[in-house]
Coordinates of C-alpha atoms (C1' of nucleotides) in Angstrom, one line a residue:
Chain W
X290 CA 3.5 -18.4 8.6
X291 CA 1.9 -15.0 8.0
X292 CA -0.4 -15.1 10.9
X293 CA -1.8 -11.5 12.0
X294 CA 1.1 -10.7 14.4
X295 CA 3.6 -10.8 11.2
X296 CA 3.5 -7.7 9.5
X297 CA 6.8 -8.4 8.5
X298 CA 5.9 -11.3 6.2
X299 CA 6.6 -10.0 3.0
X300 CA 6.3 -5.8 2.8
X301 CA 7.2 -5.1 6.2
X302 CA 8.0 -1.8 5.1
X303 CA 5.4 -0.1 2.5
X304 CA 6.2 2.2 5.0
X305 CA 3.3 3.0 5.7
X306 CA 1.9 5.2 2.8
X307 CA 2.2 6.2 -0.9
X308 CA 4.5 8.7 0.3
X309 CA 6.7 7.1 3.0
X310 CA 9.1 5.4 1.1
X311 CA 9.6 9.1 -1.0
X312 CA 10.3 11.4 1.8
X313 CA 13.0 9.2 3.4
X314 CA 14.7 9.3 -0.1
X315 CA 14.6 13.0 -0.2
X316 CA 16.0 12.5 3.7
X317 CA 18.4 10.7 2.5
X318 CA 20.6 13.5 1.8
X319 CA 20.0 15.2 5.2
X320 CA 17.7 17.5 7.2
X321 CA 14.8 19.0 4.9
X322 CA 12.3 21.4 6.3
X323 CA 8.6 21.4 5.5
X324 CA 8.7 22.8 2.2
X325 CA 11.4 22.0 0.9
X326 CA 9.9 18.4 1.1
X327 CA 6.7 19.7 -1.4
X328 CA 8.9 20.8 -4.0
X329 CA 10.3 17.1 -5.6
X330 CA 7.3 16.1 -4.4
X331 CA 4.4 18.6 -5.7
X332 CA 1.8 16.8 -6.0
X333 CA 1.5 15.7 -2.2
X334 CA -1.3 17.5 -0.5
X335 CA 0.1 19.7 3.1
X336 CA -2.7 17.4 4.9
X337 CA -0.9 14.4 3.8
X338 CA 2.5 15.6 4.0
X339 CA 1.8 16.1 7.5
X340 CA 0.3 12.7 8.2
X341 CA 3.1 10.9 6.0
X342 CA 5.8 12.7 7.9
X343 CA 4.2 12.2 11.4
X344 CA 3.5 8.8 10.5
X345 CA 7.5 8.3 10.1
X346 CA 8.2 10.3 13.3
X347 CA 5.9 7.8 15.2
X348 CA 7.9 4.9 13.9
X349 CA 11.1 6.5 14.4
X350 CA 12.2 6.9 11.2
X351 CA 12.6 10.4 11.4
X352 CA 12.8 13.4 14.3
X353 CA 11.2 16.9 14.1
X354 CA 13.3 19.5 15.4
X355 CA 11.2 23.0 15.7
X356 CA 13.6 26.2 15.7
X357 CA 11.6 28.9 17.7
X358 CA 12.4 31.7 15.3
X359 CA 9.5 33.5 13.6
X360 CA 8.9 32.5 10.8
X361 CA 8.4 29.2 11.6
X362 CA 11.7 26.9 11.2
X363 CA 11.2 23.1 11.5
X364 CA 13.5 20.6 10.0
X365 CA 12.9 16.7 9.4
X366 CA 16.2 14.5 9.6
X367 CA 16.9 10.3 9.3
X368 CA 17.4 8.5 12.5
X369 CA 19.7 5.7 12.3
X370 CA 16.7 3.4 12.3
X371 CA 15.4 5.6 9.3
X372 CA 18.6 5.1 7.6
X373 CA 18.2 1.4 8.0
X374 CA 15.4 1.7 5.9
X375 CA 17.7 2.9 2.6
X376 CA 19.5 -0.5 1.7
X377 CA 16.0 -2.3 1.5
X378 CA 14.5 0.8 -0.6
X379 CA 17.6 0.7 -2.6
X380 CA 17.3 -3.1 -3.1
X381 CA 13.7 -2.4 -4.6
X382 CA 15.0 0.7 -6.7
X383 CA 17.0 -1.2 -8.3
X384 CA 14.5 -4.3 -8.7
X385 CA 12.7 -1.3 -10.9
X386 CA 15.3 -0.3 -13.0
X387 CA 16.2 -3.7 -14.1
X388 CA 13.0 -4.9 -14.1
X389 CA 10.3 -2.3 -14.9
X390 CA 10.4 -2.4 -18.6
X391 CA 9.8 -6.1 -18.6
X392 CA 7.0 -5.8 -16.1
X393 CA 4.9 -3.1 -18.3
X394 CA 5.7 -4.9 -21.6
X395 CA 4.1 -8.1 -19.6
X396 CA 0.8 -5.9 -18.3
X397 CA 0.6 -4.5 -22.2
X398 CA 0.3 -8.3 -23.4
X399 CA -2.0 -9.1 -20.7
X400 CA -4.3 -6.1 -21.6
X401 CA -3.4 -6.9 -25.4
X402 CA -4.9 -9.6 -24.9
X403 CA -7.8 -9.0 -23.0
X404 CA -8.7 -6.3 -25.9
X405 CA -8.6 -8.2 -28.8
X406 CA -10.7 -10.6 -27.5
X407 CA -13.7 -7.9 -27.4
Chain I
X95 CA 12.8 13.2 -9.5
X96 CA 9.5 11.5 -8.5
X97 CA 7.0 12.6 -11.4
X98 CA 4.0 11.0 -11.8
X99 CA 5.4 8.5 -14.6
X100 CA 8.1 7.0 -11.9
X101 CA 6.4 4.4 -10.2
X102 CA 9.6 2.8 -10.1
X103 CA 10.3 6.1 -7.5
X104 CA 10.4 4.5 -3.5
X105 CA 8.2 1.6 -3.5
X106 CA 8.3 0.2 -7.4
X107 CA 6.6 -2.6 -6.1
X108 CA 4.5 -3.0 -3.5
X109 CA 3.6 -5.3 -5.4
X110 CA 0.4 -4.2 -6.6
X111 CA -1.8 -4.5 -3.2
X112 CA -1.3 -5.9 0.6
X113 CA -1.3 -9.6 -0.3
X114 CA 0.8 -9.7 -3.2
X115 CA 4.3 -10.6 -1.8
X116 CA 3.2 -13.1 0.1
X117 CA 1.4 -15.1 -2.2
X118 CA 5.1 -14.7 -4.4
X119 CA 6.6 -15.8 -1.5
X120 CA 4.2 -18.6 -0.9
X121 CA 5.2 -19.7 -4.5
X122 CA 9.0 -19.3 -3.8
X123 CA 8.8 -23.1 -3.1
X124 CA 7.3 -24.3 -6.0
X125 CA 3.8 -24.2 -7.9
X126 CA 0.8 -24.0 -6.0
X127 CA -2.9 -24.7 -6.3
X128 CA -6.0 -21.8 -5.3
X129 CA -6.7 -23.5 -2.2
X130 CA -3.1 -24.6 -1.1
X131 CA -2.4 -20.6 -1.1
X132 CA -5.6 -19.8 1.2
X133 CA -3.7 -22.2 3.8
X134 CA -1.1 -20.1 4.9
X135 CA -2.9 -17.2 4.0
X136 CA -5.9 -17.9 6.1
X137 CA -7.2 -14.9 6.5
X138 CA -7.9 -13.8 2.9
X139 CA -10.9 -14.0 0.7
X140 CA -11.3 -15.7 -2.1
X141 CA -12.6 -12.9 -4.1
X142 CA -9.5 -11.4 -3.2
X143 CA -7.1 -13.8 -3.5
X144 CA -8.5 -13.7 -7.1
X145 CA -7.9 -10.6 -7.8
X146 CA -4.2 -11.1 -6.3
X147 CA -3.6 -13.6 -9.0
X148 CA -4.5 -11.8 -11.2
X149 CA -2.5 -8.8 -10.6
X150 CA 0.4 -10.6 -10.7
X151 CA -0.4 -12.7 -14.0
X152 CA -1.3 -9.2 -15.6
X153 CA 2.3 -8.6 -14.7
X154 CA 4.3 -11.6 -15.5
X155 CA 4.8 -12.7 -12.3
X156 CA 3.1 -15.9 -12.5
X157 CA 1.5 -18.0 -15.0
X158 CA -1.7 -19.6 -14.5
X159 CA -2.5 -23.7 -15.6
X160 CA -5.4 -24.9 -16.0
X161 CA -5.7 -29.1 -15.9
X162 CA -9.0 -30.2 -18.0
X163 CA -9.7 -32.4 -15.3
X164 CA -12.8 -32.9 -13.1
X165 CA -12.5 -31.7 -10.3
X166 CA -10.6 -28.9 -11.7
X167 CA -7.3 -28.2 -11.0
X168 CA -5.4 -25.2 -11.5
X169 CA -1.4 -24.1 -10.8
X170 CA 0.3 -20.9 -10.3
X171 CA 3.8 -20.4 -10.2
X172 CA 6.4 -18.0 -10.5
X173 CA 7.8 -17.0 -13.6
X174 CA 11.8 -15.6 -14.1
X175 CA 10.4 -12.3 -14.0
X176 CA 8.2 -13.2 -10.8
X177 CA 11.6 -14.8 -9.2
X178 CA 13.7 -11.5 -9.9
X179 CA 11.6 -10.0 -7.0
X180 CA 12.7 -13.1 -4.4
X181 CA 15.9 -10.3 -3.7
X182 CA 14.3 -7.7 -3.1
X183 CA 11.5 -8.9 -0.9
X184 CA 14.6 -10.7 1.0
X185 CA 15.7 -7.2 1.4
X186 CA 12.9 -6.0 3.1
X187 CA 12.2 -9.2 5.1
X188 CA 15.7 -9.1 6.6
X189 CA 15.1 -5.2 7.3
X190 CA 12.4 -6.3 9.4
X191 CA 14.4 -9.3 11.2
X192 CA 16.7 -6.8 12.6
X193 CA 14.5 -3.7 12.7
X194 CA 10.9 -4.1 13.6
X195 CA 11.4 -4.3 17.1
X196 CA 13.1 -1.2 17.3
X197 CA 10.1 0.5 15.3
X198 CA 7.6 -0.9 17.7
X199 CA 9.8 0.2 20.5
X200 CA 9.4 3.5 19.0
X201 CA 5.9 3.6 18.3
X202 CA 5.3 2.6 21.7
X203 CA 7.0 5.7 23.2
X204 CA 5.3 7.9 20.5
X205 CA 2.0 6.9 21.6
X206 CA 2.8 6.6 25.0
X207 CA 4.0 9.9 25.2
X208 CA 0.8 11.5 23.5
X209 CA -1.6 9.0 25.7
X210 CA 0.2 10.6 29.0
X211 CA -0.6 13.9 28.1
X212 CA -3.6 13.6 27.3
Chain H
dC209 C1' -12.0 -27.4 -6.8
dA210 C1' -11.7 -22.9 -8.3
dG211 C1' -13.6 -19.6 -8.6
dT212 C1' -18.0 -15.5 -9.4
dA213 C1' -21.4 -12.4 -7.7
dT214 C1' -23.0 -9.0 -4.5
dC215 C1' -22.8 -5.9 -1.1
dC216 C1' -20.4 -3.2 2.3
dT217 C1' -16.9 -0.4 4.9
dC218 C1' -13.4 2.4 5.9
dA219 C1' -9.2 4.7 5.5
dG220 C1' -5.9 6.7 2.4
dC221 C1' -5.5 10.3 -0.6
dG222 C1' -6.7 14.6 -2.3
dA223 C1' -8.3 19.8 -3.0
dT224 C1' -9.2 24.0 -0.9
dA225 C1' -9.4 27.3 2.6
dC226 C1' -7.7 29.1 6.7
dT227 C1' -4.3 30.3 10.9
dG228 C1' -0.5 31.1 14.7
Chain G
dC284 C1' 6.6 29.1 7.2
dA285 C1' 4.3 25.2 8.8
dG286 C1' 0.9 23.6 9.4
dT287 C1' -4.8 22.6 10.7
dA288 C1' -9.7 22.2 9.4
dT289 C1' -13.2 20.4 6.4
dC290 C1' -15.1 17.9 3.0
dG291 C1' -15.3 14.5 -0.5
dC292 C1' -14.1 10.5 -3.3
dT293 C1' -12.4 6.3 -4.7
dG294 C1' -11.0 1.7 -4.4
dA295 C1' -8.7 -1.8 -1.8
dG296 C1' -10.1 -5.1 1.1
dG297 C1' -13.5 -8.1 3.2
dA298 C1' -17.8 -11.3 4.3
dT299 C1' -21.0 -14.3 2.5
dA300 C1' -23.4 -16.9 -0.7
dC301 C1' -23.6 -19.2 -5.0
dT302 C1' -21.9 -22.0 -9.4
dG303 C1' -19.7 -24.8 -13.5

DNA sequence: CAGTATCCTCAGCGATACTG
DNA sequence: CAGTATCGCTGAGGATACTG
């Protein structure tokens, strides 16, 4: 159980990055280019962007399709094995909706705590 | 979509840090002592797996009981809130059942690709 | 047994500037 | 437009030793 071969154990799937998990959303929909992917997602950096969405390419979760036009035209789109992904992200999306409120009221009491005591 | 104040966005929970659904997972079963979680998860420290517990106190996920006894003797173990994530890590577990050999697949011929190149 | 204390490393993330 | 190049920081994660 959990040994180092087993990245599946528990978060299989963080998708790699703070970001991953984001852009396949805003995939979700279909192909996206570049920047279209930096505007629901200002605050992401281009360097990171890049690394995120390469990071996904290596895994197959996404393809990169360059149209040699000028100016440059390059478009991001799901794979099926990127589409995969969307049940288990939609499975922890809605863990958060039901759930968030109760989780943040428990990390106030926690810190409530942890105040008053001082 | 995806401001800074939606945590709940892609990846509500990854549960705080990389050990964090485990140990849940490791208390699926039943309450558990400090040392019977660094069985299974052999490879963490215990500075670590402190700071693990804590975490998920801090957000209701467990509770922490402490025995007055001598040697002391302490138990964690999910709460409701804790168990309402059993779901959604299933989710992601199964995604990687079915999935995670297709992504290494992939990441082989990503790599293996740039490797020939080069 | 159940932790603390201390020190260290590295990679993820980010800001800014530049380019084919 | 779609990136790369450079630099810097911070903090999660880890190894080891010690303690009530």
């Amino acid at each position: 159980m959990f040994d180092a071969a087993c990245p599946s154990a528990a978060s299989p799937f963080r998708i790699a990055d703070k970001w991953g998990g984001m852009v396949v959303l805003c995939l979700e929909a279909g192909p996206r280019r570049f920047t279209e992917l930096r505007v629901p997602l200002q605050r992401i950096a281009p360097k990171v962007l890049t690394e995120t969405l390469r990071s996904l390419e290596r895994d197959g979760f996404i393809t990169r399709t360059v149209f040699d036009e000028n100016p440059p035209h390059v478009e991001y789109e799901l794979t099926p094995l990127g589409r995969s992904l969307l049940p288990a992200i939609a499975a922890c999306r809605e863990w958060g909706f039901a759930n968030l409120d109760a989780m943040r009221a428990a990390r106030e009491r926690y810190d409530g705590d942890g105040a008053e005591a001082a």
